[in-house]
One Martini backbone bead per residue (centre of mass of N, CA, C, O) as a GRO file, in nm:
protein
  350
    1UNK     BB    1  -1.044  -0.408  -1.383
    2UNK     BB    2  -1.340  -0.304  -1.384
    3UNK     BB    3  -1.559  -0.117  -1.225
    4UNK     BB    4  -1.842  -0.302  -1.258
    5UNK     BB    5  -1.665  -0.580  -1.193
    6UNK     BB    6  -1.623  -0.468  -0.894
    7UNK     BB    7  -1.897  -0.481  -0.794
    8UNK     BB    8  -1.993  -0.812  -0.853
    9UNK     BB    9  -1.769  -0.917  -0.705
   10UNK     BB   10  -1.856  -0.779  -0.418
   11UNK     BB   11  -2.123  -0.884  -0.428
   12UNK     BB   12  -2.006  -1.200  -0.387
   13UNK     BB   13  -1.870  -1.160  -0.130
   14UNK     BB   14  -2.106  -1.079   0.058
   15UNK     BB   15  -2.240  -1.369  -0.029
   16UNK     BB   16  -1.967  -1.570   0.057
   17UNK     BB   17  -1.862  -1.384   0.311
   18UNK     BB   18  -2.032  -1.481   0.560
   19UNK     BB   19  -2.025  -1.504   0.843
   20UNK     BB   20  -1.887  -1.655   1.145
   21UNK     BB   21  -1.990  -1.710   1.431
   22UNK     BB   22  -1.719  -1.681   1.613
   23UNK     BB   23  -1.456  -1.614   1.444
   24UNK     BB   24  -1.156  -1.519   1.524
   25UNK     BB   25  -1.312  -1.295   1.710
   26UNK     BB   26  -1.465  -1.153   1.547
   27UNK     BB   27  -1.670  -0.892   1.502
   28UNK     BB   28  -2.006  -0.823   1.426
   29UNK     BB   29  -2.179  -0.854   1.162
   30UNK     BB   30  -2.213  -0.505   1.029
   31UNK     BB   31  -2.420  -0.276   0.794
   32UNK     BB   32  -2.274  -0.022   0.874
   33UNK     BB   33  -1.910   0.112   0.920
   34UNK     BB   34  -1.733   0.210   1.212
   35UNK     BB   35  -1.327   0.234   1.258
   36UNK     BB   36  -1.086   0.395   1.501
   37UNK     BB   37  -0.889   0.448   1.660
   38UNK     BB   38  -0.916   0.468   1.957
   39UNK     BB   39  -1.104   0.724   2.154
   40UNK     BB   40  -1.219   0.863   1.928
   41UNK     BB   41  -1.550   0.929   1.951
   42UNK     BB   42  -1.624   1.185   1.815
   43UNK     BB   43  -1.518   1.058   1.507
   44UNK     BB   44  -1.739   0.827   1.532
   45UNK     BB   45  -1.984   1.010   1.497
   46UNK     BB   46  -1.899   1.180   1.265
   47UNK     BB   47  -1.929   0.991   1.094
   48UNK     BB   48  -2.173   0.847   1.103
   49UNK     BB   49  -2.368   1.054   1.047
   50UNK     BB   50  -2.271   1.127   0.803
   51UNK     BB   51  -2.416   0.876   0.673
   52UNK     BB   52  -2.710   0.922   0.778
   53UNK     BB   53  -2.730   1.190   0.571
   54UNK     BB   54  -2.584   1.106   0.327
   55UNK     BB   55  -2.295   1.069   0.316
   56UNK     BB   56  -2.023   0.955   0.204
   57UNK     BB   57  -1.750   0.728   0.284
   58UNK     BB   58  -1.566   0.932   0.247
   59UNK     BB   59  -1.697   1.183   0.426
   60UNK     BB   60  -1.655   1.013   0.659
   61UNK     BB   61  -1.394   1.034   0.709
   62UNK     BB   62  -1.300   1.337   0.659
   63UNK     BB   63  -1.478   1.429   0.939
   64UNK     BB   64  -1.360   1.272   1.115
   65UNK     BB   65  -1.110   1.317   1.120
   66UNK     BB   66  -1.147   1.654   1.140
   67UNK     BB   67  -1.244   1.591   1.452
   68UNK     BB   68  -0.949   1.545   1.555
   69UNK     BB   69  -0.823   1.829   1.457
   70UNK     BB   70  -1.046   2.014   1.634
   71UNK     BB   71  -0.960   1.854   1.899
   72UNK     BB   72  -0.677   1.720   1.948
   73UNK     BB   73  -0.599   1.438   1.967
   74UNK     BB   74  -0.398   1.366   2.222
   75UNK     BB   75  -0.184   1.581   2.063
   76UNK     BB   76  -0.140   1.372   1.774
   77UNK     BB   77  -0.358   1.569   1.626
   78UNK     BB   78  -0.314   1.850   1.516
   79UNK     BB   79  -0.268   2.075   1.620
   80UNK     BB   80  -0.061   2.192   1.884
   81UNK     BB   81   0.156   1.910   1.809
   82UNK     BB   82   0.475   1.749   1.809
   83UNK     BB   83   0.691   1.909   1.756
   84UNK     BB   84   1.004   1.970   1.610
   85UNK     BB   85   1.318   2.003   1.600
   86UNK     BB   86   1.181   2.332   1.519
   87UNK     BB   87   0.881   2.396   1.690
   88UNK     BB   88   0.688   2.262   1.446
   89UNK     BB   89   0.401   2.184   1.292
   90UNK     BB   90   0.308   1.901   1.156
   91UNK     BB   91   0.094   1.745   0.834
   92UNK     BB   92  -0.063   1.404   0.793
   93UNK     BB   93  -0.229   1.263   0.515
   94UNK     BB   94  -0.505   1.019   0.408
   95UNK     BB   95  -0.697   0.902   0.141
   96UNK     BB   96  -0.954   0.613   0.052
   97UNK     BB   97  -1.080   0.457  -0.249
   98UNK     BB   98  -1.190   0.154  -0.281
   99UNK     BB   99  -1.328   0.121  -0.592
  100UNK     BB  100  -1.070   0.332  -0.749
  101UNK     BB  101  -0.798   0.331  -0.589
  102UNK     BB  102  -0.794   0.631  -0.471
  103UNK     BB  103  -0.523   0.861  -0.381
  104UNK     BB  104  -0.482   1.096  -0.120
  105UNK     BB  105  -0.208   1.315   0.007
  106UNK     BB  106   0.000   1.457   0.294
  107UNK     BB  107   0.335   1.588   0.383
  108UNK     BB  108   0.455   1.823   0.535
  109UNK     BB  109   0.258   2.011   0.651
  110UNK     BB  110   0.195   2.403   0.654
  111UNK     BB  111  -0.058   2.602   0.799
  112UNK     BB  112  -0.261   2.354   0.792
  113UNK     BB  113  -0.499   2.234   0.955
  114UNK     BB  114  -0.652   2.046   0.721
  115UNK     BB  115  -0.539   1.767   0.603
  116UNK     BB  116  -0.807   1.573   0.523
  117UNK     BB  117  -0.887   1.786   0.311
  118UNK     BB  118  -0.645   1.822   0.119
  119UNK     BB  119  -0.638   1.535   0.009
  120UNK     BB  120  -0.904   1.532  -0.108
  121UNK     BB  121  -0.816   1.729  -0.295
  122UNK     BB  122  -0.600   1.552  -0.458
  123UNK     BB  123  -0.828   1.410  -0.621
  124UNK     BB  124  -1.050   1.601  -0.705
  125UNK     BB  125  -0.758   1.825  -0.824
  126UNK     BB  126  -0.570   1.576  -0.900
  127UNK     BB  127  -0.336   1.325  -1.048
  128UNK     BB  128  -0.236   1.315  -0.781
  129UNK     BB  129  -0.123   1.102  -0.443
  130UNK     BB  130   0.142   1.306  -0.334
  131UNK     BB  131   0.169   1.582  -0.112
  132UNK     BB  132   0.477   1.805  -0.016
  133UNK     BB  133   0.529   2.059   0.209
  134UNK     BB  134   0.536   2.373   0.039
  135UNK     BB  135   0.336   2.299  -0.168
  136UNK     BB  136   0.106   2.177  -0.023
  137UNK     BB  137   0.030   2.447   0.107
  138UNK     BB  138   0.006   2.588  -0.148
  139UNK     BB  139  -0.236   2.414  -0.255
  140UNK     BB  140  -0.426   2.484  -0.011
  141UNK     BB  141  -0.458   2.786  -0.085
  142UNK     BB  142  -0.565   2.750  -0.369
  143UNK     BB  143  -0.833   2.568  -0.211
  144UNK     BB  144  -0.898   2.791   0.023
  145UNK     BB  145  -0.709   2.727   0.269
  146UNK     BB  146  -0.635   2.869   0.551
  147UNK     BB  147  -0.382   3.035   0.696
  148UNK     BB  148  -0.200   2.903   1.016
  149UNK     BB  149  -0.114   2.870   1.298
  150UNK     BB  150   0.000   2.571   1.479
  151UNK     BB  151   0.099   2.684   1.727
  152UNK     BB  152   0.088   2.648   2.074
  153UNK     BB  153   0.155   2.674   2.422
  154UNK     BB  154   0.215   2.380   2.419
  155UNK     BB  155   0.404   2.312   2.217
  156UNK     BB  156   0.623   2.505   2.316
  157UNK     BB  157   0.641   2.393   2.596
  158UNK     BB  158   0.733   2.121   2.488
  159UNK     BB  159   0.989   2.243   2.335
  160UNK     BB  160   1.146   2.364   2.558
  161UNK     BB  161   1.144   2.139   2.761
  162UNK     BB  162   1.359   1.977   2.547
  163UNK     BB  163   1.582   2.198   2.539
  164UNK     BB  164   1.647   2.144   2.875
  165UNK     BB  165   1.694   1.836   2.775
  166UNK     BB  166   1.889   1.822   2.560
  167UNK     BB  167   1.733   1.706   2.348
  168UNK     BB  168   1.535   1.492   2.506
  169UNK     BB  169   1.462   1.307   2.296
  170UNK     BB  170   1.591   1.150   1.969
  171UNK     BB  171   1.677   1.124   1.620
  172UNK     BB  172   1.979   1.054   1.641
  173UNK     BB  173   2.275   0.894   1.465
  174UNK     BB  174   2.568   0.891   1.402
  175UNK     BB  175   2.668   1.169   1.570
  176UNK     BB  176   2.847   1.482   1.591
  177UNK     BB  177   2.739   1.532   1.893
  178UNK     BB  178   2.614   1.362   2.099
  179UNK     BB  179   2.293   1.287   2.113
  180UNK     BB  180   2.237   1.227   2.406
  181UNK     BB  181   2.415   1.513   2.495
  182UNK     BB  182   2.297   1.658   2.246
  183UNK     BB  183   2.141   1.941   1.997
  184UNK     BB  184   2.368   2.036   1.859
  185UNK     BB  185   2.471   2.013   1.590
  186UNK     BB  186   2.521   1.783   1.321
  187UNK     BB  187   2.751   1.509   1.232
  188UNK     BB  188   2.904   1.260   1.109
  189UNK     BB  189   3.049   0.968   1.193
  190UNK     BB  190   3.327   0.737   1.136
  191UNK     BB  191   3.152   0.520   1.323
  192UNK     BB  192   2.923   0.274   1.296
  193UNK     BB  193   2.658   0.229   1.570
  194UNK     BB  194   2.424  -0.046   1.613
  195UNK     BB  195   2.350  -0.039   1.916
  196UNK     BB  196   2.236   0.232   1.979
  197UNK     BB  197   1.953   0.166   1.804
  198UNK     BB  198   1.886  -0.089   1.966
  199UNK     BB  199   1.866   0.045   2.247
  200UNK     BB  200   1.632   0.266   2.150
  201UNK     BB  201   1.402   0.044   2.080
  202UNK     BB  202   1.344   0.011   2.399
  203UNK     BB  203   1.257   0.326   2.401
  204UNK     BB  204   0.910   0.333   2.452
  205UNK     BB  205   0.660   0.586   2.332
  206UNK     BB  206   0.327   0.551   2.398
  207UNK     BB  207   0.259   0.878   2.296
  208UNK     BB  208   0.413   0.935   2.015
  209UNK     BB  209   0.157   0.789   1.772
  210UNK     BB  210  -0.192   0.871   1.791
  211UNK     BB  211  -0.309   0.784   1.523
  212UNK     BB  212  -0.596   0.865   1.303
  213UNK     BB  213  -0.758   0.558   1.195
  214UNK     BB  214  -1.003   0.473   0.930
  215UNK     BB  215  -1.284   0.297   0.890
  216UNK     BB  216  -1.533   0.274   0.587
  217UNK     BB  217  -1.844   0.073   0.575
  218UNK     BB  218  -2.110   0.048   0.366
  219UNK     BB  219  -2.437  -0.114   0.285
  220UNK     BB  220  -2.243  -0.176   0.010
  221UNK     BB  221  -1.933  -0.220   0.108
  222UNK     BB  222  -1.821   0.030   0.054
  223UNK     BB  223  -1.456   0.159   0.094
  224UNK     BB  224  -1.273   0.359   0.356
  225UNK     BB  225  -1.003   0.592   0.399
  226UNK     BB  226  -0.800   0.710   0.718
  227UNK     BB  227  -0.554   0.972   0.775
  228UNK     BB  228  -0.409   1.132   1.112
  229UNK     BB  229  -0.112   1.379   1.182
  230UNK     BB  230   0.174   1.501   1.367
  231UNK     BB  231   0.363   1.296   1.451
  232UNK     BB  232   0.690   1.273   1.560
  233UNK     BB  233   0.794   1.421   1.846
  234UNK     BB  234   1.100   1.553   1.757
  235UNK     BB  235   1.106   1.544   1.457
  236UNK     BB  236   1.293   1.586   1.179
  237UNK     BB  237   1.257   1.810   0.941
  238UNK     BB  238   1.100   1.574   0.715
  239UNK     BB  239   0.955   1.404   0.836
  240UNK     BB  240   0.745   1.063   0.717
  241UNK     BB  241   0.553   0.878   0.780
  242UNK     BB  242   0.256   0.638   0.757
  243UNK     BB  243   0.037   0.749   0.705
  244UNK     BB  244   0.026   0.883   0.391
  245UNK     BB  245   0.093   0.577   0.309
  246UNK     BB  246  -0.028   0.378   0.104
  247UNK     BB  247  -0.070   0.060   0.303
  248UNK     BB  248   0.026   0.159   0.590
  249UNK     BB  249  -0.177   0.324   0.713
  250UNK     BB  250  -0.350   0.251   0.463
  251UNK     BB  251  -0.641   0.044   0.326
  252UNK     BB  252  -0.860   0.002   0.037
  253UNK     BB  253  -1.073  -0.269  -0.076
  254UNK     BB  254  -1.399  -0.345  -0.186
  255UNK     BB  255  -1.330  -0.685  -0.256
  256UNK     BB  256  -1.246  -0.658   0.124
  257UNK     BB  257  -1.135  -0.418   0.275
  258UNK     BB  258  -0.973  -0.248   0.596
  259UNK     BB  259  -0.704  -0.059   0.682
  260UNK     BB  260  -0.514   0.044   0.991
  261UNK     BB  261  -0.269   0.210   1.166
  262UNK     BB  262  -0.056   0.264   1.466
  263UNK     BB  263   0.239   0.417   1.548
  264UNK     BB  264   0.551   0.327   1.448
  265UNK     BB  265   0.634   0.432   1.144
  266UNK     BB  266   0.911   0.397   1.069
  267UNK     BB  267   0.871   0.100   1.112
  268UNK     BB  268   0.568   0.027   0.962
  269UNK     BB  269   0.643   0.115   0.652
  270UNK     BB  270   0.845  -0.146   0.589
  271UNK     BB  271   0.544  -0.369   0.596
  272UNK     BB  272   0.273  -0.294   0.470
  273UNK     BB  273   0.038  -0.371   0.705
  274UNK     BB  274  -0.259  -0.264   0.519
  275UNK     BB  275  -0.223  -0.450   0.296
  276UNK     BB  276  -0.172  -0.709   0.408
  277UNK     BB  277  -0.423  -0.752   0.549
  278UNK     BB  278  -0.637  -0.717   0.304
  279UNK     BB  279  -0.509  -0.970   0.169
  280UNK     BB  280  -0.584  -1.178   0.407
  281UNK     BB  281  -0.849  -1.119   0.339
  282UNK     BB  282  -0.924  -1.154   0.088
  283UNK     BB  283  -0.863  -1.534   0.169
  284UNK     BB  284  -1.065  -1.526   0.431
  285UNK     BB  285  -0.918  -1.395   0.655
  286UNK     BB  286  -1.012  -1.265   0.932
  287UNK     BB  287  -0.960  -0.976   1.110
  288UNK     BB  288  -0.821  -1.039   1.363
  289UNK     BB  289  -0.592  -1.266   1.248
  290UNK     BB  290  -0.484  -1.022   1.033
  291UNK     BB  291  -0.377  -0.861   1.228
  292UNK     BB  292  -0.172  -1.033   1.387
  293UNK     BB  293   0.011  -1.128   1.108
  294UNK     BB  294   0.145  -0.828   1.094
  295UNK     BB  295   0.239  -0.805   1.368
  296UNK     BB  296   0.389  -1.082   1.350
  297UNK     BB  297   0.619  -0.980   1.120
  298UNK     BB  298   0.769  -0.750   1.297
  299UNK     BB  299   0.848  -0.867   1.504
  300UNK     BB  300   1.061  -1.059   1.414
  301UNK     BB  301   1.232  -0.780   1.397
  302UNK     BB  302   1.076  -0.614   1.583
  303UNK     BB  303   0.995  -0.644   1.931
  304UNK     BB  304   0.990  -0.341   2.056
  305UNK     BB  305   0.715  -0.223   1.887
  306UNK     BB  306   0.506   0.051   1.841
  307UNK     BB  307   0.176  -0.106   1.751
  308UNK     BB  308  -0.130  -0.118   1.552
  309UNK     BB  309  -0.449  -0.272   1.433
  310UNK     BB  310  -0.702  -0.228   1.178
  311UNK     BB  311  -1.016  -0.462   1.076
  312UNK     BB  312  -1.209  -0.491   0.775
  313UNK     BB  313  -1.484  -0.592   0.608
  314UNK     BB  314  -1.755  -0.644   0.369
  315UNK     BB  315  -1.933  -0.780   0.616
  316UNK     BB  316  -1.871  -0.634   0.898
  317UNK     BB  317  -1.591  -0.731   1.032
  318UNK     BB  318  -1.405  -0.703   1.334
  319UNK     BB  319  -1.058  -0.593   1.420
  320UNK     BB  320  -0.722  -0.644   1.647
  321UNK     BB  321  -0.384  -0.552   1.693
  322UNK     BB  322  -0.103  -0.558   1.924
  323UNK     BB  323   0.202  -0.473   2.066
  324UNK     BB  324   0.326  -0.613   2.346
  325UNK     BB  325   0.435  -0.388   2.568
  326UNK     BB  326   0.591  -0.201   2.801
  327UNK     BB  327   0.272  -0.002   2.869
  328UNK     BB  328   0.121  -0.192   2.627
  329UNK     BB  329  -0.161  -0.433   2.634
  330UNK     BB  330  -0.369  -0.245   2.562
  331UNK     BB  331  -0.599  -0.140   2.222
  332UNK     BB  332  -0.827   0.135   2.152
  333UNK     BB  333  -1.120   0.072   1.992
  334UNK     BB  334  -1.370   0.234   1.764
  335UNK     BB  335  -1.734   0.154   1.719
  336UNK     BB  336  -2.003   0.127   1.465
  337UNK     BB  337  -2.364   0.010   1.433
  338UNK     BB  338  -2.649  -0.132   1.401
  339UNK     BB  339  -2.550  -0.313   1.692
  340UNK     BB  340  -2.528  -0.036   1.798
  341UNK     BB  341  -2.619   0.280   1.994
  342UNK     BB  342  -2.315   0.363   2.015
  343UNK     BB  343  -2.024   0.428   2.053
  344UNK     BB  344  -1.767   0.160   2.094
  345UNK     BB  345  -1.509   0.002   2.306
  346UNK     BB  346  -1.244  -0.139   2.245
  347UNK     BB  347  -0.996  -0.431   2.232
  348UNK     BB  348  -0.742  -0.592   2.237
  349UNK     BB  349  -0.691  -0.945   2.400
  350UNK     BB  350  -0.492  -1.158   2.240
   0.00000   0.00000   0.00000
């Protein structure tokens, strides 16, 4: 389909595809819209702001996320946190444009702050969709990024914390000598121990995983998507989560809406769950029952995963949800409208 071809499309969607009040528990249809994981609020003013000063809907997606960069939301955004199991922060981002399906993104970045900033330059200045390691950093450097260090004492405390605690928790499974109770290094064990893994997984961490997925559609329904993280803490040294990965962390096409992901990426992005969202809008189903249904196809596999979904369509109306397990049964994500008078919390009650 040819770029033309689709702005008729979306044009015919936002005519034929006008919200039904109260239709699915969604969010009151209004454009332009930010939807964003989480309550950080300055990154949905700084998107907004961005729409309202004239630029596009890329512009609000890349400030508003490097606005949770320079802010270190939670801690698990942005340099000083998150280290790895060998003391340092490395970055995962990604932008796409739901128009053109160009899709920049960076994963196991090192020494450059700006993560969803290189992402960005990867569309502008690459033929390519996703740099990773050292070279994305070398690519960042060569765009103008200054190199910089990303540990802060919070980071160290972190990890010495962790080092003094046997490096518990951590991710590795079926090796010698035992992960649970020792550092390592490790090697293989001759015996695969599959009960280890699944009862690793009713451990979980709600606070280790809180990436700003960002949706940006504006008032002509163009829909951009992003995510920024600094991944999962004690992560094994080249460890990708989903927010980098096209589909998974987010997605976006403008001919139905967009989605984006935040929680355990080792298990959600083998659902493409910000894809799947998207699809099930694309057939007219509202924005929070399909946030539920991406939700509900990974339950069934994985039950005691930690993670939610938002989803917004090209109407503007907007929802989510998320896997309630102890200690996390409402899932907290930010809205602006015009509609809203200031950025708005809401959560997931479904």
């Amino acid at each position: 389909m040819g770029f033309g071809a689709r702005r008729v499309l979306r044009f015919l969607l936002l005519v034929l595809l006008l919200p039904v009040p109260g239709a699915g528990g969604a969010g009151a249809a209004a454009l332009p819209l930010v939807v964003n994981t989480w309550a950080f609020r300055k990154a949905t003013e700084t998107a907004w702001y961005t729409l309202q000063s004239g630029g596009s809907e890329l512009d609000a997606v890349e400030r508003g996320c490097a606005q949770c960069e320079i802010d270190q939301c939670d801690g698990s955004v942005g340099f000083g946190g998150s280290p790895d199991e060998h003391g340092e922060t490395t970055l995962d981002a990604m932008i796409m444009d739901g128009d053109t399906m160009e899709v920049g993104a960076v994963a196991d970045l090192r020494r450059i702050k700006n993560a969803i900033g290189v992402a960005r330059k990867v569309i502008q200045h690459t033929k390519h969709t996703l740099l990773v390691g050292e070279s994305a950093s070398l690519f960042a450097e060569s765009m103008g990024f200054p190199c910089e260090d990303l540990t802060t004492q919070n980071s160290l405390s972190i990890y010495l914390k962790w080092l003094y605690q046997s490096c518990q928790p951590n991710y590795w499974k079926n090796v010698i000598p035992d992960a649970s109770k020792s550092c390592g290094p490790y090697k293989q064990a001759k015996q695969l121990n599959s009960e280890e893994w699944i009862n690793s997984q009713k451990r979980i961490n709600i606070h280790n995983h809180d990436t700003i997925g960002m949706i940006v559609i504006g008032g002509s329904g163009h829909v951009a998507v992003g995510t920024s993280t600094n991944g999962a803490v004690h992560k094994i040294q080249g460890r990708v989560g989903d927010s980098p990965i096209a589909g998974a962390g987010a997605y976006a096409d403008s001919t139905s809406g967009g989605a984006a992901a935040t929680g355990d990426g080792d298990i959600m992005m083998r659902f493409l769950p910000s894809y799947q969202a998207v699809e099930y809008m694309r057939t007219g189903t509202d924005p929070t029952t399909a946030c539920q249904k991406v939700i509900s196809r990974i339950q069934k596999y994985v039950p005691y995963f930690f993670g939610a979904v938002i989803c917004a369509n090209t109407t503007g109306s907007y929802g989510a949800a998320c896997n309630k397990v102890p200690g996390f049964t409402q899932f907290h994500f930010m809205v602006y409208s015009p509609l809203l008078n200031q950025p708005s919390e809401f959560q997931d009650t479904v």
